[in-house]
Tab-separated table of C-alpha atoms in Angstrom:
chain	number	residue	atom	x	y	z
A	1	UNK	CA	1.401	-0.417	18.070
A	2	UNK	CA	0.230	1.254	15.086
A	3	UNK	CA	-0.184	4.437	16.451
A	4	UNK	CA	3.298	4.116	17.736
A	5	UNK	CA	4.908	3.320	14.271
A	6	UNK	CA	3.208	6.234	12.636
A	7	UNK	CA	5.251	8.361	15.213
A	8	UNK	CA	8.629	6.513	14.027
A	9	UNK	CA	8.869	4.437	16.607
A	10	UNK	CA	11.695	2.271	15.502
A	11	UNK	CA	11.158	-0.648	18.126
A	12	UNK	CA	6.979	-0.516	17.449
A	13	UNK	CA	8.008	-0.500	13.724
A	14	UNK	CA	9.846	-4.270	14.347
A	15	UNK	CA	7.407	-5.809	16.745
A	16	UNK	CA	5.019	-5.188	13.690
A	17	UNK	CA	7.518	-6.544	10.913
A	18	UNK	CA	7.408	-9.496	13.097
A	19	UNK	CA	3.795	-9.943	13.633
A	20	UNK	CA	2.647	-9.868	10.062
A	21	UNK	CA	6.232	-11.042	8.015
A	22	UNK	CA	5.096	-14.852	8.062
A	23	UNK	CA	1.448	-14.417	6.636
A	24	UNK	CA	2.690	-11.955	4.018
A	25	UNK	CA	5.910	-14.418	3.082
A	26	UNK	CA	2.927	-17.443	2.873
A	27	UNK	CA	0.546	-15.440	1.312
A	28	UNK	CA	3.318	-14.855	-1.498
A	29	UNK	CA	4.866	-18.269	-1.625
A	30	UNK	CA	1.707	-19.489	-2.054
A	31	UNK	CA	0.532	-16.780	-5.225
A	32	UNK	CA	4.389	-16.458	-7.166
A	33	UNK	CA	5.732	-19.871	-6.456
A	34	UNK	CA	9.246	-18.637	-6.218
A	35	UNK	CA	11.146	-18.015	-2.557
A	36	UNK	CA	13.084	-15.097	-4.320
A	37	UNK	CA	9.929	-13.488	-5.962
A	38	UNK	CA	8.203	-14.197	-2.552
A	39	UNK	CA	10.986	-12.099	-0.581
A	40	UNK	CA	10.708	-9.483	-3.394
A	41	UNK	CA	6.958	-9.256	-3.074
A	42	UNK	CA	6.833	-9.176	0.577
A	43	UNK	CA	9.408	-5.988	0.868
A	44	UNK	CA	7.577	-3.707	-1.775
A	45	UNK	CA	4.739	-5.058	0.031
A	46	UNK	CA	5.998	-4.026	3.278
A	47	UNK	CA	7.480	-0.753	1.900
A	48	UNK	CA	3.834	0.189	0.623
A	49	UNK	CA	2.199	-0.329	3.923
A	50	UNK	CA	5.297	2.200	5.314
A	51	UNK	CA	4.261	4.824	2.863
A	52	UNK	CA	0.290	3.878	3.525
A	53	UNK	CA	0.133	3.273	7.672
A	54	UNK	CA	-0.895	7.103	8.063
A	55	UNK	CA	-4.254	6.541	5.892
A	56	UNK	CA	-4.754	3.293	8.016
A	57	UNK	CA	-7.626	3.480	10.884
A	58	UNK	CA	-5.471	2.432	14.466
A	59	UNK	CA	-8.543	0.608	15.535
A	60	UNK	CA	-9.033	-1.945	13.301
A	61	UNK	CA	-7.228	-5.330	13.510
A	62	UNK	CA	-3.917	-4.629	10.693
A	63	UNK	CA	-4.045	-8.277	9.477
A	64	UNK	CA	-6.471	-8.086	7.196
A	65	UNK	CA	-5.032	-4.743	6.069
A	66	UNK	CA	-1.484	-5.946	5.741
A	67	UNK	CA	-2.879	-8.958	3.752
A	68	UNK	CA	-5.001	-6.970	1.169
A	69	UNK	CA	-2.162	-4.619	0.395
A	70	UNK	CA	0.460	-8.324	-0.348
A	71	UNK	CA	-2.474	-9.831	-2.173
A	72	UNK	CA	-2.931	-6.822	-4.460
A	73	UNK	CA	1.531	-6.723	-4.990
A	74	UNK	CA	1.540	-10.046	-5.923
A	75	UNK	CA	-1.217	-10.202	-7.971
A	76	UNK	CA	0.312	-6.942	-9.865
A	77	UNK	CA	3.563	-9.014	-10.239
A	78	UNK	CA	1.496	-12.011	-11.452
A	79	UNK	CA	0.114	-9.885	-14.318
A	80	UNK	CA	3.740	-8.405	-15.172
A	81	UNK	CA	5.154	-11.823	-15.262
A	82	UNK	CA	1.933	-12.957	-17.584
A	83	UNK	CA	2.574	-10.102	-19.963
A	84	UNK	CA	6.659	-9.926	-19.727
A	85	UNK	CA	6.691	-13.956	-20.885
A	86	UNK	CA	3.974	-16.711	-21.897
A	87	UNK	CA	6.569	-18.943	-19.433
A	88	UNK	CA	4.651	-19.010	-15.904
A	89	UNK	CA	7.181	-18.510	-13.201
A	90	UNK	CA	7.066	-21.919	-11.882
A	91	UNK	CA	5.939	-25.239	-13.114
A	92	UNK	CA	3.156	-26.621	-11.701
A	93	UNK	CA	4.633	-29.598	-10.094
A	94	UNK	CA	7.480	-27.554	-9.520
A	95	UNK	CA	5.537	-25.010	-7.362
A	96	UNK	CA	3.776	-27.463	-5.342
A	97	UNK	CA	7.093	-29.095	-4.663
A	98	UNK	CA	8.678	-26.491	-2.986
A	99	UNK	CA	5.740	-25.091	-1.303
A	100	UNK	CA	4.937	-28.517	0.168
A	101	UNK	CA	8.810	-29.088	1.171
A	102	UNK	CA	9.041	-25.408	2.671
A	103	UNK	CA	6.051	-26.065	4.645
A	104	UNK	CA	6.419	-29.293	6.183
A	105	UNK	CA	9.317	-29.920	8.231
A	106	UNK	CA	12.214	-32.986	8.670
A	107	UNK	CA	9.557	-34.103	11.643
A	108	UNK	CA	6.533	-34.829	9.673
A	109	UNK	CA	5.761	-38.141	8.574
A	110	UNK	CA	5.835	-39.395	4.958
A	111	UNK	CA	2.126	-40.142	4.659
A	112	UNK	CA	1.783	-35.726	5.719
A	113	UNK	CA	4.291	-35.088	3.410
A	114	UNK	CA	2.418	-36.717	0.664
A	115	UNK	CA	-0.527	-35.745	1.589
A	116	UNK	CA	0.973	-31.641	2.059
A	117	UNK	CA	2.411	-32.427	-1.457
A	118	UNK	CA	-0.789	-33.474	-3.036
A	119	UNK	CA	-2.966	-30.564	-1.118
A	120	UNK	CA	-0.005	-27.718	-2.530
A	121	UNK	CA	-0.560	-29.363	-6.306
A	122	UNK	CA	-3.915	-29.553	-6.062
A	123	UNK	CA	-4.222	-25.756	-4.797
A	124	UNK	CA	-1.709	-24.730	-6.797
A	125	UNK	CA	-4.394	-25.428	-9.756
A	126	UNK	CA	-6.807	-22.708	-8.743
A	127	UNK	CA	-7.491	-19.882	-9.468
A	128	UNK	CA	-4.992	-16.944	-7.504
A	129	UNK	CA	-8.276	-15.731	-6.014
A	130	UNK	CA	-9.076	-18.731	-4.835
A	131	UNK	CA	-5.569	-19.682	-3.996
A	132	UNK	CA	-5.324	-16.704	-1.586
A	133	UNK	CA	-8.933	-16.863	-0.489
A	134	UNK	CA	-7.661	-20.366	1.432
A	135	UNK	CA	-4.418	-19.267	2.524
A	136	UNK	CA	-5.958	-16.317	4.480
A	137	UNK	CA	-9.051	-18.370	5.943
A	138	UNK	CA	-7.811	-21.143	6.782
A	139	UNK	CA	-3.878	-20.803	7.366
A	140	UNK	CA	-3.619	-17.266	8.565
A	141	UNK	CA	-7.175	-17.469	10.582
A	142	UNK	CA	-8.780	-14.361	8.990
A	143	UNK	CA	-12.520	-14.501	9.254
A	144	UNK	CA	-14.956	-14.294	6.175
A	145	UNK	CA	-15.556	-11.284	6.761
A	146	UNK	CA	-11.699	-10.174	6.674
A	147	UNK	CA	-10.949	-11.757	3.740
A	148	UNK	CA	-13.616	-10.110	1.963
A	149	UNK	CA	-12.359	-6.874	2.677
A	150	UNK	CA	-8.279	-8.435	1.845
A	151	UNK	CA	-9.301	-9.325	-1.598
A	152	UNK	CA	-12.103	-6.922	-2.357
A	153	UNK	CA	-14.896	-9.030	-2.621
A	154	UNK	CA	-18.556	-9.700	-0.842
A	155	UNK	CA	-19.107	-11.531	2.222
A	156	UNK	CA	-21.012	-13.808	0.141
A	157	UNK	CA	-18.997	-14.156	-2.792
A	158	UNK	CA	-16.150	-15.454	-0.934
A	159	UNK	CA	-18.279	-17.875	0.641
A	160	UNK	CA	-19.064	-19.131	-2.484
A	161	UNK	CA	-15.559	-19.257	-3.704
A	162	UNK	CA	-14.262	-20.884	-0.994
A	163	UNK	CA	-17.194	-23.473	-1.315
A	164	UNK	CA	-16.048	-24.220	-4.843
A	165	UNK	CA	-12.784	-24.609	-4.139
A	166	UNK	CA	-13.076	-27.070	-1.677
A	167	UNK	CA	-15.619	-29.065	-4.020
A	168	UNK	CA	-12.546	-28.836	-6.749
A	169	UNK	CA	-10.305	-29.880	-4.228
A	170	UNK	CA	-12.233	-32.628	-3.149
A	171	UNK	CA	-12.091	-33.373	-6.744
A	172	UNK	CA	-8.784	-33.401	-7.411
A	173	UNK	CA	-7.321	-35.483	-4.358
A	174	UNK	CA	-10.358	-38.242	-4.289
A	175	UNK	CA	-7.421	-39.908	-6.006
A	176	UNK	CA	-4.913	-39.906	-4.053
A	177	UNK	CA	-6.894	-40.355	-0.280
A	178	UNK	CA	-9.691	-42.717	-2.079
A	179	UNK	CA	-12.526	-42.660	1.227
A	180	UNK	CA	-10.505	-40.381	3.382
A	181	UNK	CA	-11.416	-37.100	1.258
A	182	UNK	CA	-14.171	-37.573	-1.502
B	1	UNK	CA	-28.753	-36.481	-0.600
B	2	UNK	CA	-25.343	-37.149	-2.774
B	3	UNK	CA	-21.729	-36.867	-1.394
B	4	UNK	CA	-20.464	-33.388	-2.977
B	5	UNK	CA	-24.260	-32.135	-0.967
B	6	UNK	CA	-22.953	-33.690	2.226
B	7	UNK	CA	-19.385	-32.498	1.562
B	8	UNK	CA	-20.453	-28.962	1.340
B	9	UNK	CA	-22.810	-29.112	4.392
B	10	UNK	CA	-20.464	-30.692	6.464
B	11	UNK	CA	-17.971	-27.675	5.665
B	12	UNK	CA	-20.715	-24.814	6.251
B	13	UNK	CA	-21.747	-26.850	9.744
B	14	UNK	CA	-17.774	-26.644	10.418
B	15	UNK	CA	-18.072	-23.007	9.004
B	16	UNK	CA	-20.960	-22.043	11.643
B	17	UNK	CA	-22.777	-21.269	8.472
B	18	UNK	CA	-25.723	-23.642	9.030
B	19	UNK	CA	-29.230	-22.949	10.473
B	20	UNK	CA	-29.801	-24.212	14.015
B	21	UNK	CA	-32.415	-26.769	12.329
B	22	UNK	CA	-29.777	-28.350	9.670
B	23	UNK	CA	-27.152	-28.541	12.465
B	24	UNK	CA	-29.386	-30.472	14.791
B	25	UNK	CA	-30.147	-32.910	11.738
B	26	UNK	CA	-26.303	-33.250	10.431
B	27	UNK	CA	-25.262	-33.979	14.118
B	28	UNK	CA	-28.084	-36.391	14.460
B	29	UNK	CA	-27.404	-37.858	11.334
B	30	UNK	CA	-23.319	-38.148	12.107
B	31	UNK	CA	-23.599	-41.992	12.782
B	32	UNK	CA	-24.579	-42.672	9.161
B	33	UNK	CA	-21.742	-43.908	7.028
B	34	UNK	CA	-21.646	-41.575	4.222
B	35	UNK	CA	-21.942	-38.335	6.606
B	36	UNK	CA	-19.730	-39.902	8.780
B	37	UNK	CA	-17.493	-39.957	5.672
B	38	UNK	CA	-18.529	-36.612	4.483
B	39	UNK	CA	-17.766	-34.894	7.751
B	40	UNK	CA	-14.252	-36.931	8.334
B	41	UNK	CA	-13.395	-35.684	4.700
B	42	UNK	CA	-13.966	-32.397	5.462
B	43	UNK	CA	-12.047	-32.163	8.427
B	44	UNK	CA	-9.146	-33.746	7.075
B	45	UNK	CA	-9.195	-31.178	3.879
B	46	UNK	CA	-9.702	-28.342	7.180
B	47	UNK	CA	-6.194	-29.223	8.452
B	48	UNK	CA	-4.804	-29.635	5.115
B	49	UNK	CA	-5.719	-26.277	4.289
B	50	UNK	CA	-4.523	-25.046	7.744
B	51	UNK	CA	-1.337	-26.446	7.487
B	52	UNK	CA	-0.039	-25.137	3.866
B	53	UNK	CA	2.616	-22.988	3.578
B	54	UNK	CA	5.643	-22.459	6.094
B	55	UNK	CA	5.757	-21.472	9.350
B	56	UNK	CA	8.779	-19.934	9.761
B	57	UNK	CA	10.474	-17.572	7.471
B	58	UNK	CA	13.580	-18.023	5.008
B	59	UNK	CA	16.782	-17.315	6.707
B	60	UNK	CA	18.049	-13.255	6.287
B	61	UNK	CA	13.926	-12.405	5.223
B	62	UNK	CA	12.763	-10.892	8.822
B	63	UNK	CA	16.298	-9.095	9.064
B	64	UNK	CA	16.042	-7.744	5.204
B	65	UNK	CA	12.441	-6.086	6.179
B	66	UNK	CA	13.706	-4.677	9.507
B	67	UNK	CA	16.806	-3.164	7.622
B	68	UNK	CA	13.810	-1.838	4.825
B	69	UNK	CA	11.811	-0.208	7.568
B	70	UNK	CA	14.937	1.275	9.332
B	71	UNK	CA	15.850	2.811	6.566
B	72	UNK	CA	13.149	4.501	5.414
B	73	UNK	CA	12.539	5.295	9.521
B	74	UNK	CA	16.464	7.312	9.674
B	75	UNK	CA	15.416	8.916	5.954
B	76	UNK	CA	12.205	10.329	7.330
B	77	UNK	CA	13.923	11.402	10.308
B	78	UNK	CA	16.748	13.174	8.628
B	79	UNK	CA	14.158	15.468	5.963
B	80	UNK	CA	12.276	16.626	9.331
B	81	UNK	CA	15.523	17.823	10.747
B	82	UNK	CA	16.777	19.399	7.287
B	83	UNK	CA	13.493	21.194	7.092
B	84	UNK	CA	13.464	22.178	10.659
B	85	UNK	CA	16.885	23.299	9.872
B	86	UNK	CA	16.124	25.424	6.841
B	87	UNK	CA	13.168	26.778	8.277
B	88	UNK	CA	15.496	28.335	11.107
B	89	UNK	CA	17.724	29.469	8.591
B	90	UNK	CA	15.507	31.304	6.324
B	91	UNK	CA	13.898	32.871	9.522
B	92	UNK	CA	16.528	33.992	10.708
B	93	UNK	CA	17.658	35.212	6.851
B	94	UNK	CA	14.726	37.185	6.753
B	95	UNK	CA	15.838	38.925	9.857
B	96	UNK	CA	18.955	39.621	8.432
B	97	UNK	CA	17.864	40.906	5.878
B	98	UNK	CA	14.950	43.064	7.080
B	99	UNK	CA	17.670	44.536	9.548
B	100	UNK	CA	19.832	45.551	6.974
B	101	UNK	CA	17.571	47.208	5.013
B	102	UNK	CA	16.274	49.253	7.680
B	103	UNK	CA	20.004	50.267	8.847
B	104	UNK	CA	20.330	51.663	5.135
B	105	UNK	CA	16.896	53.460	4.725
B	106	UNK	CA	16.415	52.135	1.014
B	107	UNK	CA	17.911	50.236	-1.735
B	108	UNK	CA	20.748	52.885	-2.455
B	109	UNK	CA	21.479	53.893	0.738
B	110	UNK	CA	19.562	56.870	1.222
B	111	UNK	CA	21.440	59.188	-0.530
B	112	UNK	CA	19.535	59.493	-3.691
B	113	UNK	CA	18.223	63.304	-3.829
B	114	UNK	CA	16.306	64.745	-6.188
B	115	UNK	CA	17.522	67.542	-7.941
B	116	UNK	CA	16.167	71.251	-8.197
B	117	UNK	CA	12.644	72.448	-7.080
B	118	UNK	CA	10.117	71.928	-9.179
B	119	UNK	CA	8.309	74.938	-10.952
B	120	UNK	CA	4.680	75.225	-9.988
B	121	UNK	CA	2.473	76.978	-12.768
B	122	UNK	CA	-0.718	78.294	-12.589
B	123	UNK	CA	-3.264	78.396	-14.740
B	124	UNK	CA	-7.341	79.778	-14.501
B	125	UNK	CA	-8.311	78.684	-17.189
B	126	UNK	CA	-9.386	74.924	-17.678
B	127	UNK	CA	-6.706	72.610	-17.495
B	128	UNK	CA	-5.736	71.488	-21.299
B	129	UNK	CA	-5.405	67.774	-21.948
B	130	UNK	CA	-2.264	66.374	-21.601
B	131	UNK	CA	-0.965	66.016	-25.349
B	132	UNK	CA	2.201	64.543	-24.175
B	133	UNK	CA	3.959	67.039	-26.817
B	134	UNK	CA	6.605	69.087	-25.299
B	135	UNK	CA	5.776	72.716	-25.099
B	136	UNK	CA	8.284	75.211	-26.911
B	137	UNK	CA	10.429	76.642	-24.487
B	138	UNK	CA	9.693	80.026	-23.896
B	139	UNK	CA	12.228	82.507	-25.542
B	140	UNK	CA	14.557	84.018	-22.958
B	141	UNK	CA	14.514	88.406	-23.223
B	142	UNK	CA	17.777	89.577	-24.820
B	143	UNK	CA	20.048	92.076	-22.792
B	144	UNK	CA	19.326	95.657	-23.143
B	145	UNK	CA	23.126	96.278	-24.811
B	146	UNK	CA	22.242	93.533	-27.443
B	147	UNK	CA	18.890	94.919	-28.104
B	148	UNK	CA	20.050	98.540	-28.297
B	149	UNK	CA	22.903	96.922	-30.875
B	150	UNK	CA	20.049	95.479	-33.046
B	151	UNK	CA	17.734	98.424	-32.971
B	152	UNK	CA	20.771	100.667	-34.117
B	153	UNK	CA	21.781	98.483	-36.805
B	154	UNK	CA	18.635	98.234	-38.454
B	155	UNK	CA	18.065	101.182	-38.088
């Protein structure tokens, strides 16, 4: 496919737009907290991997590629919006609010929704690193290994992260879920 | 061993991160209540964490990127043609011109001639260094009736 979409292959170039639109649209949600900065982010994102596909090697997987490339966007945007205003872009509460309603859908009980609610504030409080180490582990299904190489650290160093985050996670919903999650 | 220790073992044995030793004591310790606890907590953060964000994408998002894409897809396409294009042209330009040229036989036509034949002088002596100053002409003879005129009058 990617071989076919550095030759302009129109129909290769939307199978691929497909394939890795949702991961980079989470990835973003999840880092600017904003739909509409999310959208934004994912296009120049997109755009950059147009302009970059011909340095890419065909035979490695392009997720973890595709992910480094709307990591390093949105974390650029991040650092604009830090230095254009002291106002973050969205509230805390306000973040995890919409990224818990966009995620969870009219079918899922109350007691999810709470508990997607609670999970989206509480991630919402770490660190963007951290924030996008956990996205692309455990939603998108990137290995260790992958995500290393998406945000441009050691194996073992996001290992570690990811261990402290779930500790501060554990942390910060013992209490709301009391025994369930210490 | 405390619950944050059991919390973070329990995620490296769902991780595949322990040794083959401290997964054959964690599973053999599962029926004790607090890593019971430990490992039901950590599965339930798992799914959490596997569930965040949305699945699907806002409405018009996938159609925006396509249009993107497309774009810059018929852009590309159209610069390869115009430069395919102009290289033909200027090709073909060159033969023109080349053509043209050699139909005339030089940049005025051809028809520039030079005038007169040039004088060649001899000399055996050494050649003198070229000063660059103009030598004096030498004085043309006066006719004999002009001459005889002179002679007669000053004399």
């Amino acid at each position: 496919m990617v071989r076919a979409c550095r030759q302009g292959d129109a129909a290769a170039w939307r199978q691929l737009v497909r394939q890795v639109s949702p991961s980079m649209y989470r990835l973003a949600l999840r880092l600017l907290g904003e739909d509409s900065e999310a959208q934004d982010a994912c296009q120049e994102a997109l755009m950059r991997v147009y302009g970059a596909l011909e340095t890419f090697d065909p035979t490695r997987p392009i997720g973890p590629w595709v992910s480094k490339v709307t990591y390093n966007v949105c974390l650029r945007r991040l650092e604009r919006a830090k230095g254009a205003s002291a106002v973050p872009i969205a509230g805390e509460a306000e973040l995890a609010e919409r990224s818990a309603d966009a995620g969870l859908g009219p079918e899922e009980s109350l007691e999810q929704k709470e508990a997607g609610r609670a999970l989206e504030h509480a991630v919402s409080r770490l660190a963007p690193e951290d924030q996008a180490i956990l996205m692309m582990h455990y939603r998108d299904g990137l290995t260790v290994a992958e995500v290393g190489e998406a945000v441009e650290m050691p194996v073992n160093t996001v290992k570690t992260r990811m261990r402290r985050a779930r500790g501060q996670l554990r942390g910060l919903l013992r209490g709301l879920f009391g025994d369930g999650v210490e | 061993m405390s619950n944050p220790d059991l919390g973070q073992l329990a995620d490296s044995y769902l991780d595949g991160d322990l040794s083959a030793e401290q997964a054959r004591w964690f599973e053999h310790n599962l029926l004790r209540p607090e890593v019971a606890d430990a490992f039901r907590s950590a599965l339930v953060l798992r799914e959490l964490l596997q569930g965040q964000g949305p699945d699907e994408l806002p409405a018009g998002l996938l159609e925006r990127l396509e249009a993107c894409v497309l774009a810059e897809l018929d852009e590309s396409l159209a610069e390869g043609l115009m430069g395919r294009a102009r290289a033909v042209l200027s090709t073909l330009g060159l033969a023109w011109r080349g053509a043209s040229l050699a139909y005339s036989g030089g940049p005025k036509g051809g028809r520039e001639t030079v005038s007169g034949i040039a004088t060649i002088r001899y000399s055996l002596g050494p050649l003198a260094p070229n000063t660059g100053a103009e030598e004096a002409p030498t004085p043309k003879k006066k006719p004999l009736w002009r001459r005889l005129l002179t002679r007669k009058r000053s004399g």
